[in-house]
Tab-separated table of C-alpha atoms and ligand atoms in Angstrom:
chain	number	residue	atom	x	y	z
A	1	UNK	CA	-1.190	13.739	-3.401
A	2	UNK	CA	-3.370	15.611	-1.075
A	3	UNK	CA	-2.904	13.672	1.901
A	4	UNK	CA	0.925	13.139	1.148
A	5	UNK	CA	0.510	17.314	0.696
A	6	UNK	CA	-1.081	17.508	4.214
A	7	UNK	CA	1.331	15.166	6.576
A	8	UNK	CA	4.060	16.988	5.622
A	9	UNK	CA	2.973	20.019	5.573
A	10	UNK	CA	1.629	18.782	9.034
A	11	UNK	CA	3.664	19.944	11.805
A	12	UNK	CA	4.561	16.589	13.276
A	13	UNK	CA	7.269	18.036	14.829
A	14	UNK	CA	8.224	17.432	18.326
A	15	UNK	CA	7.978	20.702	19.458
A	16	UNK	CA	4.321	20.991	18.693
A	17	UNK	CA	4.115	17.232	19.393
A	18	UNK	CA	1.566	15.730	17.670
A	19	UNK	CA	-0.865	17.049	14.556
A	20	UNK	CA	-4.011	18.090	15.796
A	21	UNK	CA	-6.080	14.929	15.486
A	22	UNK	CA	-8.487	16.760	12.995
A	23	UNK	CA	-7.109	15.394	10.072
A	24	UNK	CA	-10.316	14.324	8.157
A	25	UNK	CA	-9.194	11.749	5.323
A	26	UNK	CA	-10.755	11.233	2.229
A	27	UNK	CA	-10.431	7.425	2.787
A	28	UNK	CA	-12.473	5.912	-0.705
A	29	UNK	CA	-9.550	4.751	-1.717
A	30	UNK	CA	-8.384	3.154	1.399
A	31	UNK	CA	-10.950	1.125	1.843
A	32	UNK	CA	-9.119	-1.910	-0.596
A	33	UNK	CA	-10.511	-3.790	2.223
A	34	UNK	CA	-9.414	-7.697	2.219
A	35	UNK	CA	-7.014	-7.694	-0.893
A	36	UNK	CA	-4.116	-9.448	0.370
A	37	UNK	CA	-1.675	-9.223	-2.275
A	38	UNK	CA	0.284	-11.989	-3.462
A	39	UNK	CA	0.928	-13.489	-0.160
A	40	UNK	CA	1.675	-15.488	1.228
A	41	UNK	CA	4.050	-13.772	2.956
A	42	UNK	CA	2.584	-12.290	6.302
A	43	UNK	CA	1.616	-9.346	7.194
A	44	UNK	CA	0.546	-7.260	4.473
A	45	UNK	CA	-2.723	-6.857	6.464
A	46	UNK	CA	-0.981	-3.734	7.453
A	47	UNK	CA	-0.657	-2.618	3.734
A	48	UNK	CA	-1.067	0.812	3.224
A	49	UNK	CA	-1.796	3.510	0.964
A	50	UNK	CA	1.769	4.888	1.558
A	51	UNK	CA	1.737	8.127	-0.474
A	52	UNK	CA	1.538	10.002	2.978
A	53	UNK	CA	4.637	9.086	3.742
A	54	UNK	CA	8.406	9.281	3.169
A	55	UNK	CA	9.764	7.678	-0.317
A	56	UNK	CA	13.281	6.262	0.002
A	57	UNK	CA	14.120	8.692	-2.332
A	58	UNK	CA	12.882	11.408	-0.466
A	59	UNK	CA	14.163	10.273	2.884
A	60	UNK	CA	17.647	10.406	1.467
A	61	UNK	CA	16.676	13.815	0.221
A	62	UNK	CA	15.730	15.133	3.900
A	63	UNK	CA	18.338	13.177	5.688
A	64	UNK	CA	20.669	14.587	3.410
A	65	UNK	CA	20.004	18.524	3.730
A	66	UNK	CA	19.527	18.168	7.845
A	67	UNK	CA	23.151	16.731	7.678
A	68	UNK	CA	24.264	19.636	5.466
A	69	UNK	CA	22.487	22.477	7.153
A	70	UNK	CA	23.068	21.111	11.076
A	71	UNK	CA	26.480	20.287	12.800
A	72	UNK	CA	25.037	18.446	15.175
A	73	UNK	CA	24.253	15.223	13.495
A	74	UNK	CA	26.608	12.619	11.559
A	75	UNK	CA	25.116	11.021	8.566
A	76	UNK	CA	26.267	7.713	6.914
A	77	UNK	CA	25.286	5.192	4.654
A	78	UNK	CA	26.046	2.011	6.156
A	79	UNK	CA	24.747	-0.257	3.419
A	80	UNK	CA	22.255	-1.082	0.444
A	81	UNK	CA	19.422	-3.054	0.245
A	82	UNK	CA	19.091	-6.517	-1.478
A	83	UNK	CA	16.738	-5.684	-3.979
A	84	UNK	CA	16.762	-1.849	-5.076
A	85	UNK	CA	20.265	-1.145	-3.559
A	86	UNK	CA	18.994	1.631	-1.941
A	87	UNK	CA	21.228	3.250	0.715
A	88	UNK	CA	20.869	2.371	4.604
A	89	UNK	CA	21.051	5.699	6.653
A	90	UNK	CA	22.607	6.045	9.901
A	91	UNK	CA	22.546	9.304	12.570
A	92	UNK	CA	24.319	9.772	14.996
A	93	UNK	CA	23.411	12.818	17.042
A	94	UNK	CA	24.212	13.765	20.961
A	95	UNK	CA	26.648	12.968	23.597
A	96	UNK	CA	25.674	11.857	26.178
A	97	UNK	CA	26.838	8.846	28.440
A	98	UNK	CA	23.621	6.717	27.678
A	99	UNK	CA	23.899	5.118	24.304
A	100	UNK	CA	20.604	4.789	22.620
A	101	UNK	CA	19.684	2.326	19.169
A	102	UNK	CA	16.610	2.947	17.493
A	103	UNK	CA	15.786	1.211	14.309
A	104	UNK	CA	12.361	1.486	12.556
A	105	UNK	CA	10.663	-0.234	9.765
A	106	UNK	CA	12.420	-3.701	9.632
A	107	UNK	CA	9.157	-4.764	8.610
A	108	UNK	CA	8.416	-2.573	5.285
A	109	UNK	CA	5.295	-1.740	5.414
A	110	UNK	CA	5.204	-0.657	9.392
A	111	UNK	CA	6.285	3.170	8.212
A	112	UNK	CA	5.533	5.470	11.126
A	113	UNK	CA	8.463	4.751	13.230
A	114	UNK	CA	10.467	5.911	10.023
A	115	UNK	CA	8.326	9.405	9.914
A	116	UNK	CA	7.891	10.133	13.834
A	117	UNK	CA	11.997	9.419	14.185
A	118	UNK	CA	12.762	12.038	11.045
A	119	UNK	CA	10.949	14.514	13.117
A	120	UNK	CA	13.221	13.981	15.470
A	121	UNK	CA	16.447	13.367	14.273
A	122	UNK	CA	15.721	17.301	12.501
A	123	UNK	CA	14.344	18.494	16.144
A	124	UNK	CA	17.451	17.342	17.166
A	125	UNK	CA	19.933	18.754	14.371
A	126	UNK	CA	17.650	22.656	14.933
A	127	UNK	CA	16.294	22.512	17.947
A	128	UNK	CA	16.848	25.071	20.937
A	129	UNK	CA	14.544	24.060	23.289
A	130	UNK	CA	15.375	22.973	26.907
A	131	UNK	CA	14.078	19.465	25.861
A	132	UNK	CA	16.115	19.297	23.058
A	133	UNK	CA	19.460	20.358	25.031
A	134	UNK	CA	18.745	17.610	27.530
A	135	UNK	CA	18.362	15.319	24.976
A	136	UNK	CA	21.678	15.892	23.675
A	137	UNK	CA	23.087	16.479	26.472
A	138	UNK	CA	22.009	13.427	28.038
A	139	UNK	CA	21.690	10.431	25.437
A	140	UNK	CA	23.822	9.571	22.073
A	141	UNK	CA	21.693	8.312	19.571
A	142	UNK	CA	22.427	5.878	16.883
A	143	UNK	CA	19.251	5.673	14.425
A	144	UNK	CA	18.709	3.899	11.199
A	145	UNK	CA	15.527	4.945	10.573
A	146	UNK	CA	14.732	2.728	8.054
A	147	UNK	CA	15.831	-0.649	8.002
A	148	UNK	CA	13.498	-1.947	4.818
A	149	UNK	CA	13.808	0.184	1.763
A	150	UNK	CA	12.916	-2.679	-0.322
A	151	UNK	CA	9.856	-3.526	1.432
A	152	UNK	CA	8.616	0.433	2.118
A	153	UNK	CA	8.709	0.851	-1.769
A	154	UNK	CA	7.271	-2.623	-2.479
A	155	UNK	CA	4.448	-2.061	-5.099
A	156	UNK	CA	1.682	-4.353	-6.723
A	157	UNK	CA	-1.205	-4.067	-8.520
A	158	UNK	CA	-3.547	-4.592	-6.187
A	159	UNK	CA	-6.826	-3.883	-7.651
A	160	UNK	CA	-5.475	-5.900	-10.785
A	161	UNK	CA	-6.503	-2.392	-12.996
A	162	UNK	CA	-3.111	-2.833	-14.484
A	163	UNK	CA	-0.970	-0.143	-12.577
A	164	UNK	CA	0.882	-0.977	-9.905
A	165	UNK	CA	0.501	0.783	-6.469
A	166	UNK	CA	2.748	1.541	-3.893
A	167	UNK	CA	1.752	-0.743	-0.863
A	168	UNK	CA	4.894	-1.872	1.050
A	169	UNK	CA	4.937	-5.001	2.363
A	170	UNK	CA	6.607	-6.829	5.393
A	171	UNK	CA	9.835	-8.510	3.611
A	172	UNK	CA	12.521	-7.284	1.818
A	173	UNK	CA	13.089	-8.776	-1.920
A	174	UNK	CA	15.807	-10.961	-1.928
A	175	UNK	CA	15.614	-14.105	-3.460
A	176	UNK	CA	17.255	-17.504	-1.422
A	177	UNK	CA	20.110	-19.385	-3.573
A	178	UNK	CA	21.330	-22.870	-2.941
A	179	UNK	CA	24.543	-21.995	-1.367
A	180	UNK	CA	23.382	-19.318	0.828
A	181	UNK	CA	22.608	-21.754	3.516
A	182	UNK	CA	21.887	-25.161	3.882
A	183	UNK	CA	18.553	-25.155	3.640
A	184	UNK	CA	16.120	-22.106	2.172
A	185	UNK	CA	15.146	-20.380	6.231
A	186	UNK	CA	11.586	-20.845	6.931
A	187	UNK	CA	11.408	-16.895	7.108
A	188	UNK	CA	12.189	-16.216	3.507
A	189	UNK	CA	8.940	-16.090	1.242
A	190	UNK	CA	8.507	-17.521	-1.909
A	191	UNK	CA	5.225	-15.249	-3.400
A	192	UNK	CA	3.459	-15.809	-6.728
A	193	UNK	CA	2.969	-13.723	-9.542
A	194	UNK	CA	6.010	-12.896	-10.265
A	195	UNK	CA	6.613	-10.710	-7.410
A	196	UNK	CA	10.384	-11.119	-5.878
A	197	UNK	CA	10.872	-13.487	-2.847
A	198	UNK	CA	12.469	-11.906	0.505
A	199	UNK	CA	12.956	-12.671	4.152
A	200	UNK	CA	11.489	-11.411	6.997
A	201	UNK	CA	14.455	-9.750	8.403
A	202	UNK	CA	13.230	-9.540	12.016
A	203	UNK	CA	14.043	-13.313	11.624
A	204	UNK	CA	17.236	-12.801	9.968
A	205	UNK	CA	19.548	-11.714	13.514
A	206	UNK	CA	21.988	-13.857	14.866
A	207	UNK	CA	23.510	-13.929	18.672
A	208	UNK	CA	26.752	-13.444	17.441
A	209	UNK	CA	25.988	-10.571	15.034
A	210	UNK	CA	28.358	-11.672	12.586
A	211	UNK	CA	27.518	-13.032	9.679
A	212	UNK	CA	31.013	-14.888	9.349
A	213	UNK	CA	30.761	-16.415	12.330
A	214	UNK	CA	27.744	-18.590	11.531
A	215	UNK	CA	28.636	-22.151	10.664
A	216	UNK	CA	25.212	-23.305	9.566
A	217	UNK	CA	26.483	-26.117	7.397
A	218	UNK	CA	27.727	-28.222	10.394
A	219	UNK	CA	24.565	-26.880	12.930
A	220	UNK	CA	21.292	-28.330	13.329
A	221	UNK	CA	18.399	-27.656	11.844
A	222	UNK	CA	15.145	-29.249	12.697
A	223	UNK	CA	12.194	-29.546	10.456
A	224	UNK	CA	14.822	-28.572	8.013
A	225	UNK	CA	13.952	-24.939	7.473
A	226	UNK	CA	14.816	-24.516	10.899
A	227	UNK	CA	18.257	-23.417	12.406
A	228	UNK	CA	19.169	-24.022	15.767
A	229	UNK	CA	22.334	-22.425	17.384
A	230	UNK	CA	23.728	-23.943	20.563
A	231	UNK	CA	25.519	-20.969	22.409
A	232	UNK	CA	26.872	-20.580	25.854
A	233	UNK	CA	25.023	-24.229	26.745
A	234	UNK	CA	21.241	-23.045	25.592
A	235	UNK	CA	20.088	-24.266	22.530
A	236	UNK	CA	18.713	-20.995	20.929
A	237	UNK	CA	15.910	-22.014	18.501
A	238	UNK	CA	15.239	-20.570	15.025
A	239	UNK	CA	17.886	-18.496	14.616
A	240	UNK	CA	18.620	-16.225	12.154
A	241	UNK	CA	21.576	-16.811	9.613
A	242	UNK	CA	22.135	-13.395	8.618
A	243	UNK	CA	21.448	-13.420	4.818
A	244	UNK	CA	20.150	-9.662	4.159
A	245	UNK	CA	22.540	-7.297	3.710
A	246	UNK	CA	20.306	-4.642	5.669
A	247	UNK	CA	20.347	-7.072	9.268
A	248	UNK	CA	24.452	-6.957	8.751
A	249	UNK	CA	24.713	-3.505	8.555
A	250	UNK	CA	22.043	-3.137	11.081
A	251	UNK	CA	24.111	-5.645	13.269
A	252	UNK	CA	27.211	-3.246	13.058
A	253	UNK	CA	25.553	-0.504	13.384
A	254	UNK	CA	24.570	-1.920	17.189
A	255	UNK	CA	27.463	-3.241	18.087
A	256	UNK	CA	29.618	0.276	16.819
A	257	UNK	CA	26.816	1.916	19.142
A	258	UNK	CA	27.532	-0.634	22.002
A	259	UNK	CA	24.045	0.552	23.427
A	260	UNK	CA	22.387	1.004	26.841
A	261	UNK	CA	19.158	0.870	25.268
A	262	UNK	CA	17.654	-0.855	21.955
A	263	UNK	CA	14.251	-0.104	20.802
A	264	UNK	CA	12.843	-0.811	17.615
A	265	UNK	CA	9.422	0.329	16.056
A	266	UNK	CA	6.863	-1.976	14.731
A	267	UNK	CA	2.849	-1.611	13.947
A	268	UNK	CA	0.205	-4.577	14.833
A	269	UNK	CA	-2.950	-5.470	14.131
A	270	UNK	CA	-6.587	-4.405	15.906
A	271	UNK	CA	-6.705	-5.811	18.963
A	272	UNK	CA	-9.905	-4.911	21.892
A	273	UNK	CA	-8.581	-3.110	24.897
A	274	UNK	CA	-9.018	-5.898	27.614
A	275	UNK	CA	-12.143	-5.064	29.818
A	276	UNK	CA	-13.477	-2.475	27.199
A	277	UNK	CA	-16.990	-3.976	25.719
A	278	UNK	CA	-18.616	-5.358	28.316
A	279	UNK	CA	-21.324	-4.273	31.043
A	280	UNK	CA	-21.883	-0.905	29.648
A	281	UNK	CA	-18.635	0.396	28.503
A	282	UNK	CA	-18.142	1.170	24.994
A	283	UNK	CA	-15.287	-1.258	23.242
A	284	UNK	CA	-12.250	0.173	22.308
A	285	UNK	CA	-8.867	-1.104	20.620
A	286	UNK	CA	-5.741	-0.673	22.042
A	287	UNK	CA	-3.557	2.037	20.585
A	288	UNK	CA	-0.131	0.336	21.275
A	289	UNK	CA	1.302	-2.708	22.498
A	290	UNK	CA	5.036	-2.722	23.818
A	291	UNK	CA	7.453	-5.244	24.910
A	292	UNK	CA	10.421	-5.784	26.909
A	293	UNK	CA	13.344	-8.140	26.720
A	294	UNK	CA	13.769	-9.544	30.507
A	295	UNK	CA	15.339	-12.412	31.573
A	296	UNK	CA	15.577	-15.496	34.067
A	297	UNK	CA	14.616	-12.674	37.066
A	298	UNK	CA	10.930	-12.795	35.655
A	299	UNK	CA	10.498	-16.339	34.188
A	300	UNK	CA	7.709	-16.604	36.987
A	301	UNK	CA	5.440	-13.604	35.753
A	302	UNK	CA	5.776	-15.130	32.272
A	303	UNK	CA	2.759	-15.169	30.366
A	304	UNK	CA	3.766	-18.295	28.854
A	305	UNK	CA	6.176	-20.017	31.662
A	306	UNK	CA	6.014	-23.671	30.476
A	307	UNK	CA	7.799	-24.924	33.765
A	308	UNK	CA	9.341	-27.551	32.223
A	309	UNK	CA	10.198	-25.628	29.255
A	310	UNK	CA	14.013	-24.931	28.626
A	311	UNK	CA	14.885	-21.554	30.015
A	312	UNK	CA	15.359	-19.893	26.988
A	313	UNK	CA	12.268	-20.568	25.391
A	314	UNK	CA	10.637	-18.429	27.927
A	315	UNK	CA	12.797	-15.967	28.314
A	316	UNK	CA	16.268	-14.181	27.813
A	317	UNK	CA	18.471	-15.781	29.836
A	318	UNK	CA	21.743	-13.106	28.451
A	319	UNK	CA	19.712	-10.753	30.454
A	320	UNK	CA	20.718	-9.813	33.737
A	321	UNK	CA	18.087	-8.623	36.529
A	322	UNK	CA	19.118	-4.891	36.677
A	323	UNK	CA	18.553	-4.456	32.804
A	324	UNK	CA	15.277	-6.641	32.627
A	325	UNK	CA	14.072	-4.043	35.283
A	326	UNK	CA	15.319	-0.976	33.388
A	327	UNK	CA	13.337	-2.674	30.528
A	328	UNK	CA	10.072	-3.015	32.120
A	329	UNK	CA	10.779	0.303	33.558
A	330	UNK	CA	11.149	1.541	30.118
A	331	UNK	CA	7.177	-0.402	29.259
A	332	UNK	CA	5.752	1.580	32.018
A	333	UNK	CA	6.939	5.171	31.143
A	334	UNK	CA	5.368	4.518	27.716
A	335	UNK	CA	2.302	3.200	29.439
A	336	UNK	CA	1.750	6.103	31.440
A	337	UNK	CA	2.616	8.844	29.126
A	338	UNK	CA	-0.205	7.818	26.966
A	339	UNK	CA	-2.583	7.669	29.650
A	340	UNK	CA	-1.475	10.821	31.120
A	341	UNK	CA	-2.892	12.514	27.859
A	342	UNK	CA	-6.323	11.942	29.598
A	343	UNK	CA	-7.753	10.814	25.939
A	344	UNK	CA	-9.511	7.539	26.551
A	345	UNK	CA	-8.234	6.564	22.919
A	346	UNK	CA	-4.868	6.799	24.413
A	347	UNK	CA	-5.424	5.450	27.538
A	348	UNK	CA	-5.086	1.624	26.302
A	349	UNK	CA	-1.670	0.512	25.918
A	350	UNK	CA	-1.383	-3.434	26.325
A	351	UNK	CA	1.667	-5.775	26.342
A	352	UNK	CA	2.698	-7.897	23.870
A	353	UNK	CA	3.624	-10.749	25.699
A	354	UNK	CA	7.217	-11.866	25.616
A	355	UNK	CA	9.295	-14.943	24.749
A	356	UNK	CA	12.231	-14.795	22.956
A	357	UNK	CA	12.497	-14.596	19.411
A	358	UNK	CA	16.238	-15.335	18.412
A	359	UNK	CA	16.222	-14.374	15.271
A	360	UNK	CA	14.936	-11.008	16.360
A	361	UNK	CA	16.519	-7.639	16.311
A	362	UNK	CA	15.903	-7.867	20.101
A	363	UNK	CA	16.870	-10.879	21.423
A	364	UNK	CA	20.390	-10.669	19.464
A	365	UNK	CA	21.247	-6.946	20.278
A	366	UNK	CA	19.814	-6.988	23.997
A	367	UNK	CA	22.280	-10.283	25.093
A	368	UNK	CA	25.323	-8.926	22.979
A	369	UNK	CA	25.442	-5.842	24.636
A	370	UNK	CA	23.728	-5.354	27.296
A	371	UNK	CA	21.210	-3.152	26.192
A	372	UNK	CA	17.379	-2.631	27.934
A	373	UNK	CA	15.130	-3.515	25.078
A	374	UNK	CA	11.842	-1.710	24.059
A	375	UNK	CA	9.622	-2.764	21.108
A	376	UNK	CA	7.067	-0.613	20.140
A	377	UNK	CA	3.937	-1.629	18.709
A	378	UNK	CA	1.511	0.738	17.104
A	379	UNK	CA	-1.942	-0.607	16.097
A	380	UNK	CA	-2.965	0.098	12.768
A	381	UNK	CA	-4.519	-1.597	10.047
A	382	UNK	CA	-6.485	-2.195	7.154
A	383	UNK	CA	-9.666	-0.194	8.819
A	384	UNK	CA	-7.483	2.311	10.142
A	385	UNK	CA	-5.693	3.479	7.041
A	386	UNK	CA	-7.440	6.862	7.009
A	387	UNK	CA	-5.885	10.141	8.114
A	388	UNK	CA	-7.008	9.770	11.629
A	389	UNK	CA	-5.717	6.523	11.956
A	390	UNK	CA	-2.350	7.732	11.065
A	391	UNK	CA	-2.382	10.917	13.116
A	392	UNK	CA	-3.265	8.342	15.857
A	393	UNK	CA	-0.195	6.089	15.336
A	394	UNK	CA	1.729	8.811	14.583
A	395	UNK	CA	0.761	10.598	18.374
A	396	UNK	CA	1.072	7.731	19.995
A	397	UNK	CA	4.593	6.753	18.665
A	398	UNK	CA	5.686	10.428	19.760
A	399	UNK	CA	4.880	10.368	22.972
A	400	UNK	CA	6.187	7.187	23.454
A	401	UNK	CA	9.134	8.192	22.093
A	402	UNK	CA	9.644	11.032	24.238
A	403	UNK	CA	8.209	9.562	27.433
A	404	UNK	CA	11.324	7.272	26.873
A	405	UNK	CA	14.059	9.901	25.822
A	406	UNK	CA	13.506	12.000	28.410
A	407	UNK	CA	13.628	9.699	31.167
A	408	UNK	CA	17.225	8.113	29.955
A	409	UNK	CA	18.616	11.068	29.584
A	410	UNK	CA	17.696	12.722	32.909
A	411	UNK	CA	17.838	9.480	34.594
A	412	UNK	CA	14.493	9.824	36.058
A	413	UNK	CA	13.713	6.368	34.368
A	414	UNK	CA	15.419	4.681	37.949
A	415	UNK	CA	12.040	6.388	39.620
A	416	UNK	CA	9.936	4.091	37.823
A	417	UNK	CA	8.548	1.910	39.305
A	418	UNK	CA	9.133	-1.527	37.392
A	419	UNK	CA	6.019	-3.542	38.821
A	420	UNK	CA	3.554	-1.789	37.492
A	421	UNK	CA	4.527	-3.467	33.647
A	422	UNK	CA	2.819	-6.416	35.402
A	423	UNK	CA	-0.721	-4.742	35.973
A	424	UNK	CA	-0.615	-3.695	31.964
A	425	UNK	CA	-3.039	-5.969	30.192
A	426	UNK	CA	-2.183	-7.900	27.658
A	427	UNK	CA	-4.141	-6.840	24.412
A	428	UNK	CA	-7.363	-8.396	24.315
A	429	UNK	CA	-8.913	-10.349	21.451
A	430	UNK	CA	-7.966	-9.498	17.805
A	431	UNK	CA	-10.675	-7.697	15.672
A	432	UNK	CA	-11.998	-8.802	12.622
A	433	UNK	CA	-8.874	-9.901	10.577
A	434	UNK	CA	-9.718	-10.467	7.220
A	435	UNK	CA	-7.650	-13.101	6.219
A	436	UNK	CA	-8.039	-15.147	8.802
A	437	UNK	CA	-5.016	-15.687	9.504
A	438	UNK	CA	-2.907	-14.962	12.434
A	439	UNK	CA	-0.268	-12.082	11.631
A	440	UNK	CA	3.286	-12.014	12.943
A	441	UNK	CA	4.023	-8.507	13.988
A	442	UNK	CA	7.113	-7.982	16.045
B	1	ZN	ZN1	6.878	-5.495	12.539
C-alpha cells in the first residue's frame, strides 16, 4: 500500500512532468525473480507487482469524476471485456484539425501507458497552461486508455502461499469455442492450472476492422492456426480474426476517430544500449524502443529487406511516402526529447525494427486510415520492478508523449528531419532473460 500511497500521491502530472527520480522502493517483494506463472502464454516476464498502479475499478472511478467536474472532455464506454465485463473507456478531448488515437495497455500487464495518459487526459480536462491550450487547440484526441482490463487485473498465486496476487499478464481471458473460427488462432493461449485461456489481442486486428466482414471459413489458413487474408492483391499473413470484444470496440473507436496519427503504448524487455559496454564505457540498457509504420518508400533501409521477399512482409505497402515520413519524423522527436534531458539514462532510445505485423493494432489502423503510426516501447522488467524503475518508465513515456503532442499540434513536426530515424540504433543484445525464451512485445 505504501508504494501504491506514494505514485499517486506523486505528482506525475504533466505540468511538473515527471516525479523526481528519488523514489527509493522497498523492492523485497519484487524481487519474485524467475516465477513465470502459468505460462505459457508470453510475456509475463514483464509481470509486475501492480499495486502502484490504477485498478480498473479505480480508473473508472477517476475517469468518471474528471468527466463530471471538466467540460472539456467526453467520456464513453465503448465496450466490456471478455472475461470480467469490465467497461472500455473512451475520451475524447480537443479540437483541433489533427486527429490523434492513443491506446495503451493492449497487452495487460504493460500498465504505464494507462497511468502517464490519465495524467493527461486530467491535465487536459484542468489545465490552463499555454501548453495545455495548444494542445487543445491544436490536436483532437481519441484515447482508450486501457485496452486490457482483463489482463491488468489478471491475478495468480505466484509464490504458491495460497493467495492470489495481482500480477497482470499479457492476454485477455477469453476462452476459444469451436465455432468462433475455423481453427483455434495461434495467438490465443491455452494456460494450465486452471487459469482462463485468452488471446493476445495485438494479434487479434483485422485490415478491414470489421469483424463481420471476415470470412475466415472460406480463407486460407496455413499451418492451420494460421489465417491469411488476401486484400487489395497482397497476401497479408497472420491476420487477426477479430474475436475479443475489446479489439472491436477498439477498431471503432479508430475508425469513428478517422486519425492522422495512431500510437499505441507498449513495455519491452532489457535490452544493452548498442555501443554501451565496451572499451571503457560503462553498459547501459536502453530506456525505450519505438517504431514506425512506413511503407514501400523505405523497403531499402529495412532492417530485414529479404529482396525476394513479398512486399508486404517487409513492410506496409497501404502506406504512402508522405505518412511513412511523418512517421519516422514522429521516431525522431521522441528520440531527441529524451536525449535532450542530458541524463545519460535517457539518452538511449533504440528502434524496434519494423515489419509488419497484420494482426497488429498498427498495421490495421495505419492502412485503413491513413494515420502516421508510433509504437512506444518502454523497457521494464522483472529487475526493474522497483520504484525507480517505474519513475523511469513513467518519465520516459511523458516526455515522449509530449515531445509528440506538441509537435502535431503546432505543426513543428514537418521541421523534423526524417533521416535521422535511420542513425537510431537498434537495441542491442537482450539482458539476462530468465526464461529463456524470446518475448513478443509489440
Ligand atoms: Zn505489448
Amino acid at each position: 500500500m505504501r508504494r501504491r500511497t506514494y505514485l499517486k500521491a506523486t505528482s506525475i502530472a504533466l505540468g511538473g512532468l515527471v516525479p523526481t527520480g528519488t523514489a527509493v522502493g522497498n523492492g523485497a517483494n519484487d524481487r519474485r525473480g524467475d516465477y513465470r506463472p502459468g505460462g505459457p502464454w508470453p510475456g509475463n516476464e514483464q509481470a509486475y507487482n501492480l499495486n502502484a498502479f490504477h485498478s480498473n475499478e479505480e480508473l473508472t472511478a477517476q475517469l468518471k469524476k474528471i468527466d463530471r467536474q471538466s467540460d472539456r472532455i467526453a467520456l464513453a464506454e465503448i465496450g466490456r471485456s471478455a472475461g470480467r465485463g469490465d467497461p472500455l473507456w473512451e475520451v475524447t478531448v480537443g479540437d483541433g484539425d489533427a486527429s490523434v488515437h492513443l491506446i495503451n495497455q493492449i497487452h495487460g500487464d504493460e500498465p504505464v501507458g494507462t497511468e502517464v495518459t490519465l495524467e493527461l487526459i486530467r491535465e487536459l480536462a484542468f489545465g490552463n497552461s499555454r501548453r495545455v491550450e495548444r494542445l487543445l487547440d491544436g490536436l483532437s484526441f481519441t484515447i482508450v486508455p486501457r485496452v486490457n482490463p482483463d489482463g491488468a487485473m489478471f491475478e495468480y498465486d505466484i509464490d504458491a502461499d495460497g493467495r492470489r496476487e495481482w500480477i497482470g499478464r499479457r492476454t485477455n481471458t477469453q476462452a476459444w469455442q469451436s465455432g468462433d473460427s475455423k481453427y483455434e488462432p495461434y495467438y490465443h493461449y491455452a494456460v494450465p492450472d486452471d487459469a482462463p485461456p485468452g488471446y493476445d489481442m495485438n494479434r487479434d486486428f483485422n485490415v478491414a476492422l470489421d469483424a463481420d466482414a471476415i470470412d475466415d471459413q472460406t480463407a486460407s489458413w496455413s499451418r492451420e492456426r494460421y489465417y491469411d487474408v488476401e486484400y487489395e492483391g497482397y497476401t497479408l499473413r497472420s491476420s487477426g480474426l477479430m474475436l475479443s470484444p475489446e479489439v472491436r470496440a477498439v477498431a471503432a473507436s479508430a475508425l469513428r476517430a478517422d486519425p492522422d496519427y495512431a500510437i499505441t503504448h507498449h513495455h519491452q524487455g532489457r535490452y544493452l544500449y548498442p555501443g554501451s559496454g565496451d572499451g571503457n564505457r560503462p553498459s547501459k540498457q536502453t530506456v525505450m524502443s519505438v517504431m514506425p509504420a512506413y511503407g514501400p518508400a523505405y523497403r531499402n533501409r529495412s532492417p530485414f529487406n529479404d529482396p525476394d521477399a513479398p512486399v508486404e512482409q517487409v513492410v506496409d505497402p497501404f502506406v504512402d511516402a508522405e505518412t511513412s515520413e511523418r512517421s519516422l519524423q514522429l521516431n525522431v522527436l521522441v528520440e531527441e526529447a529524451l536525449a535532450e534531458r542530458g541524463n545519460s539514462v535517457f539518452d538511449s532510445v533504440t528502434r524496434y525494427g519494423y515489419y509488419p505485423l497484420w494482426g497488429s493494432y498498427l498495421d490495421t489502423v495505419c492502412p485503413r486510415t491513413g494515420a502516421a503510426g508510433l509504437l512506444y516501447e518502454v523497457t521494464g522488467q522483472t529487475d526493474d520492478r522497483g520504484q525507480q524503475g517505474i519513475g523511469r518508465m513513467v518519465q520516459a513515456t511523458t516526455v515522449g508523449f509530449l515531445a509528440t503532442f506538441e509537435a502535431m499540434a503546432d505543426g513543428s513536426i514537418a521541421d523534423v528531419d526524417a533521416e535521422k530515424y535511420w542513425d537510431i540504433p537498434l537495441a542491442g543484445d537482450p539482458l539476462d532473460n530468465p526464461h529463456g525464451v524470446e518475448v513478443p512485445t509489440r
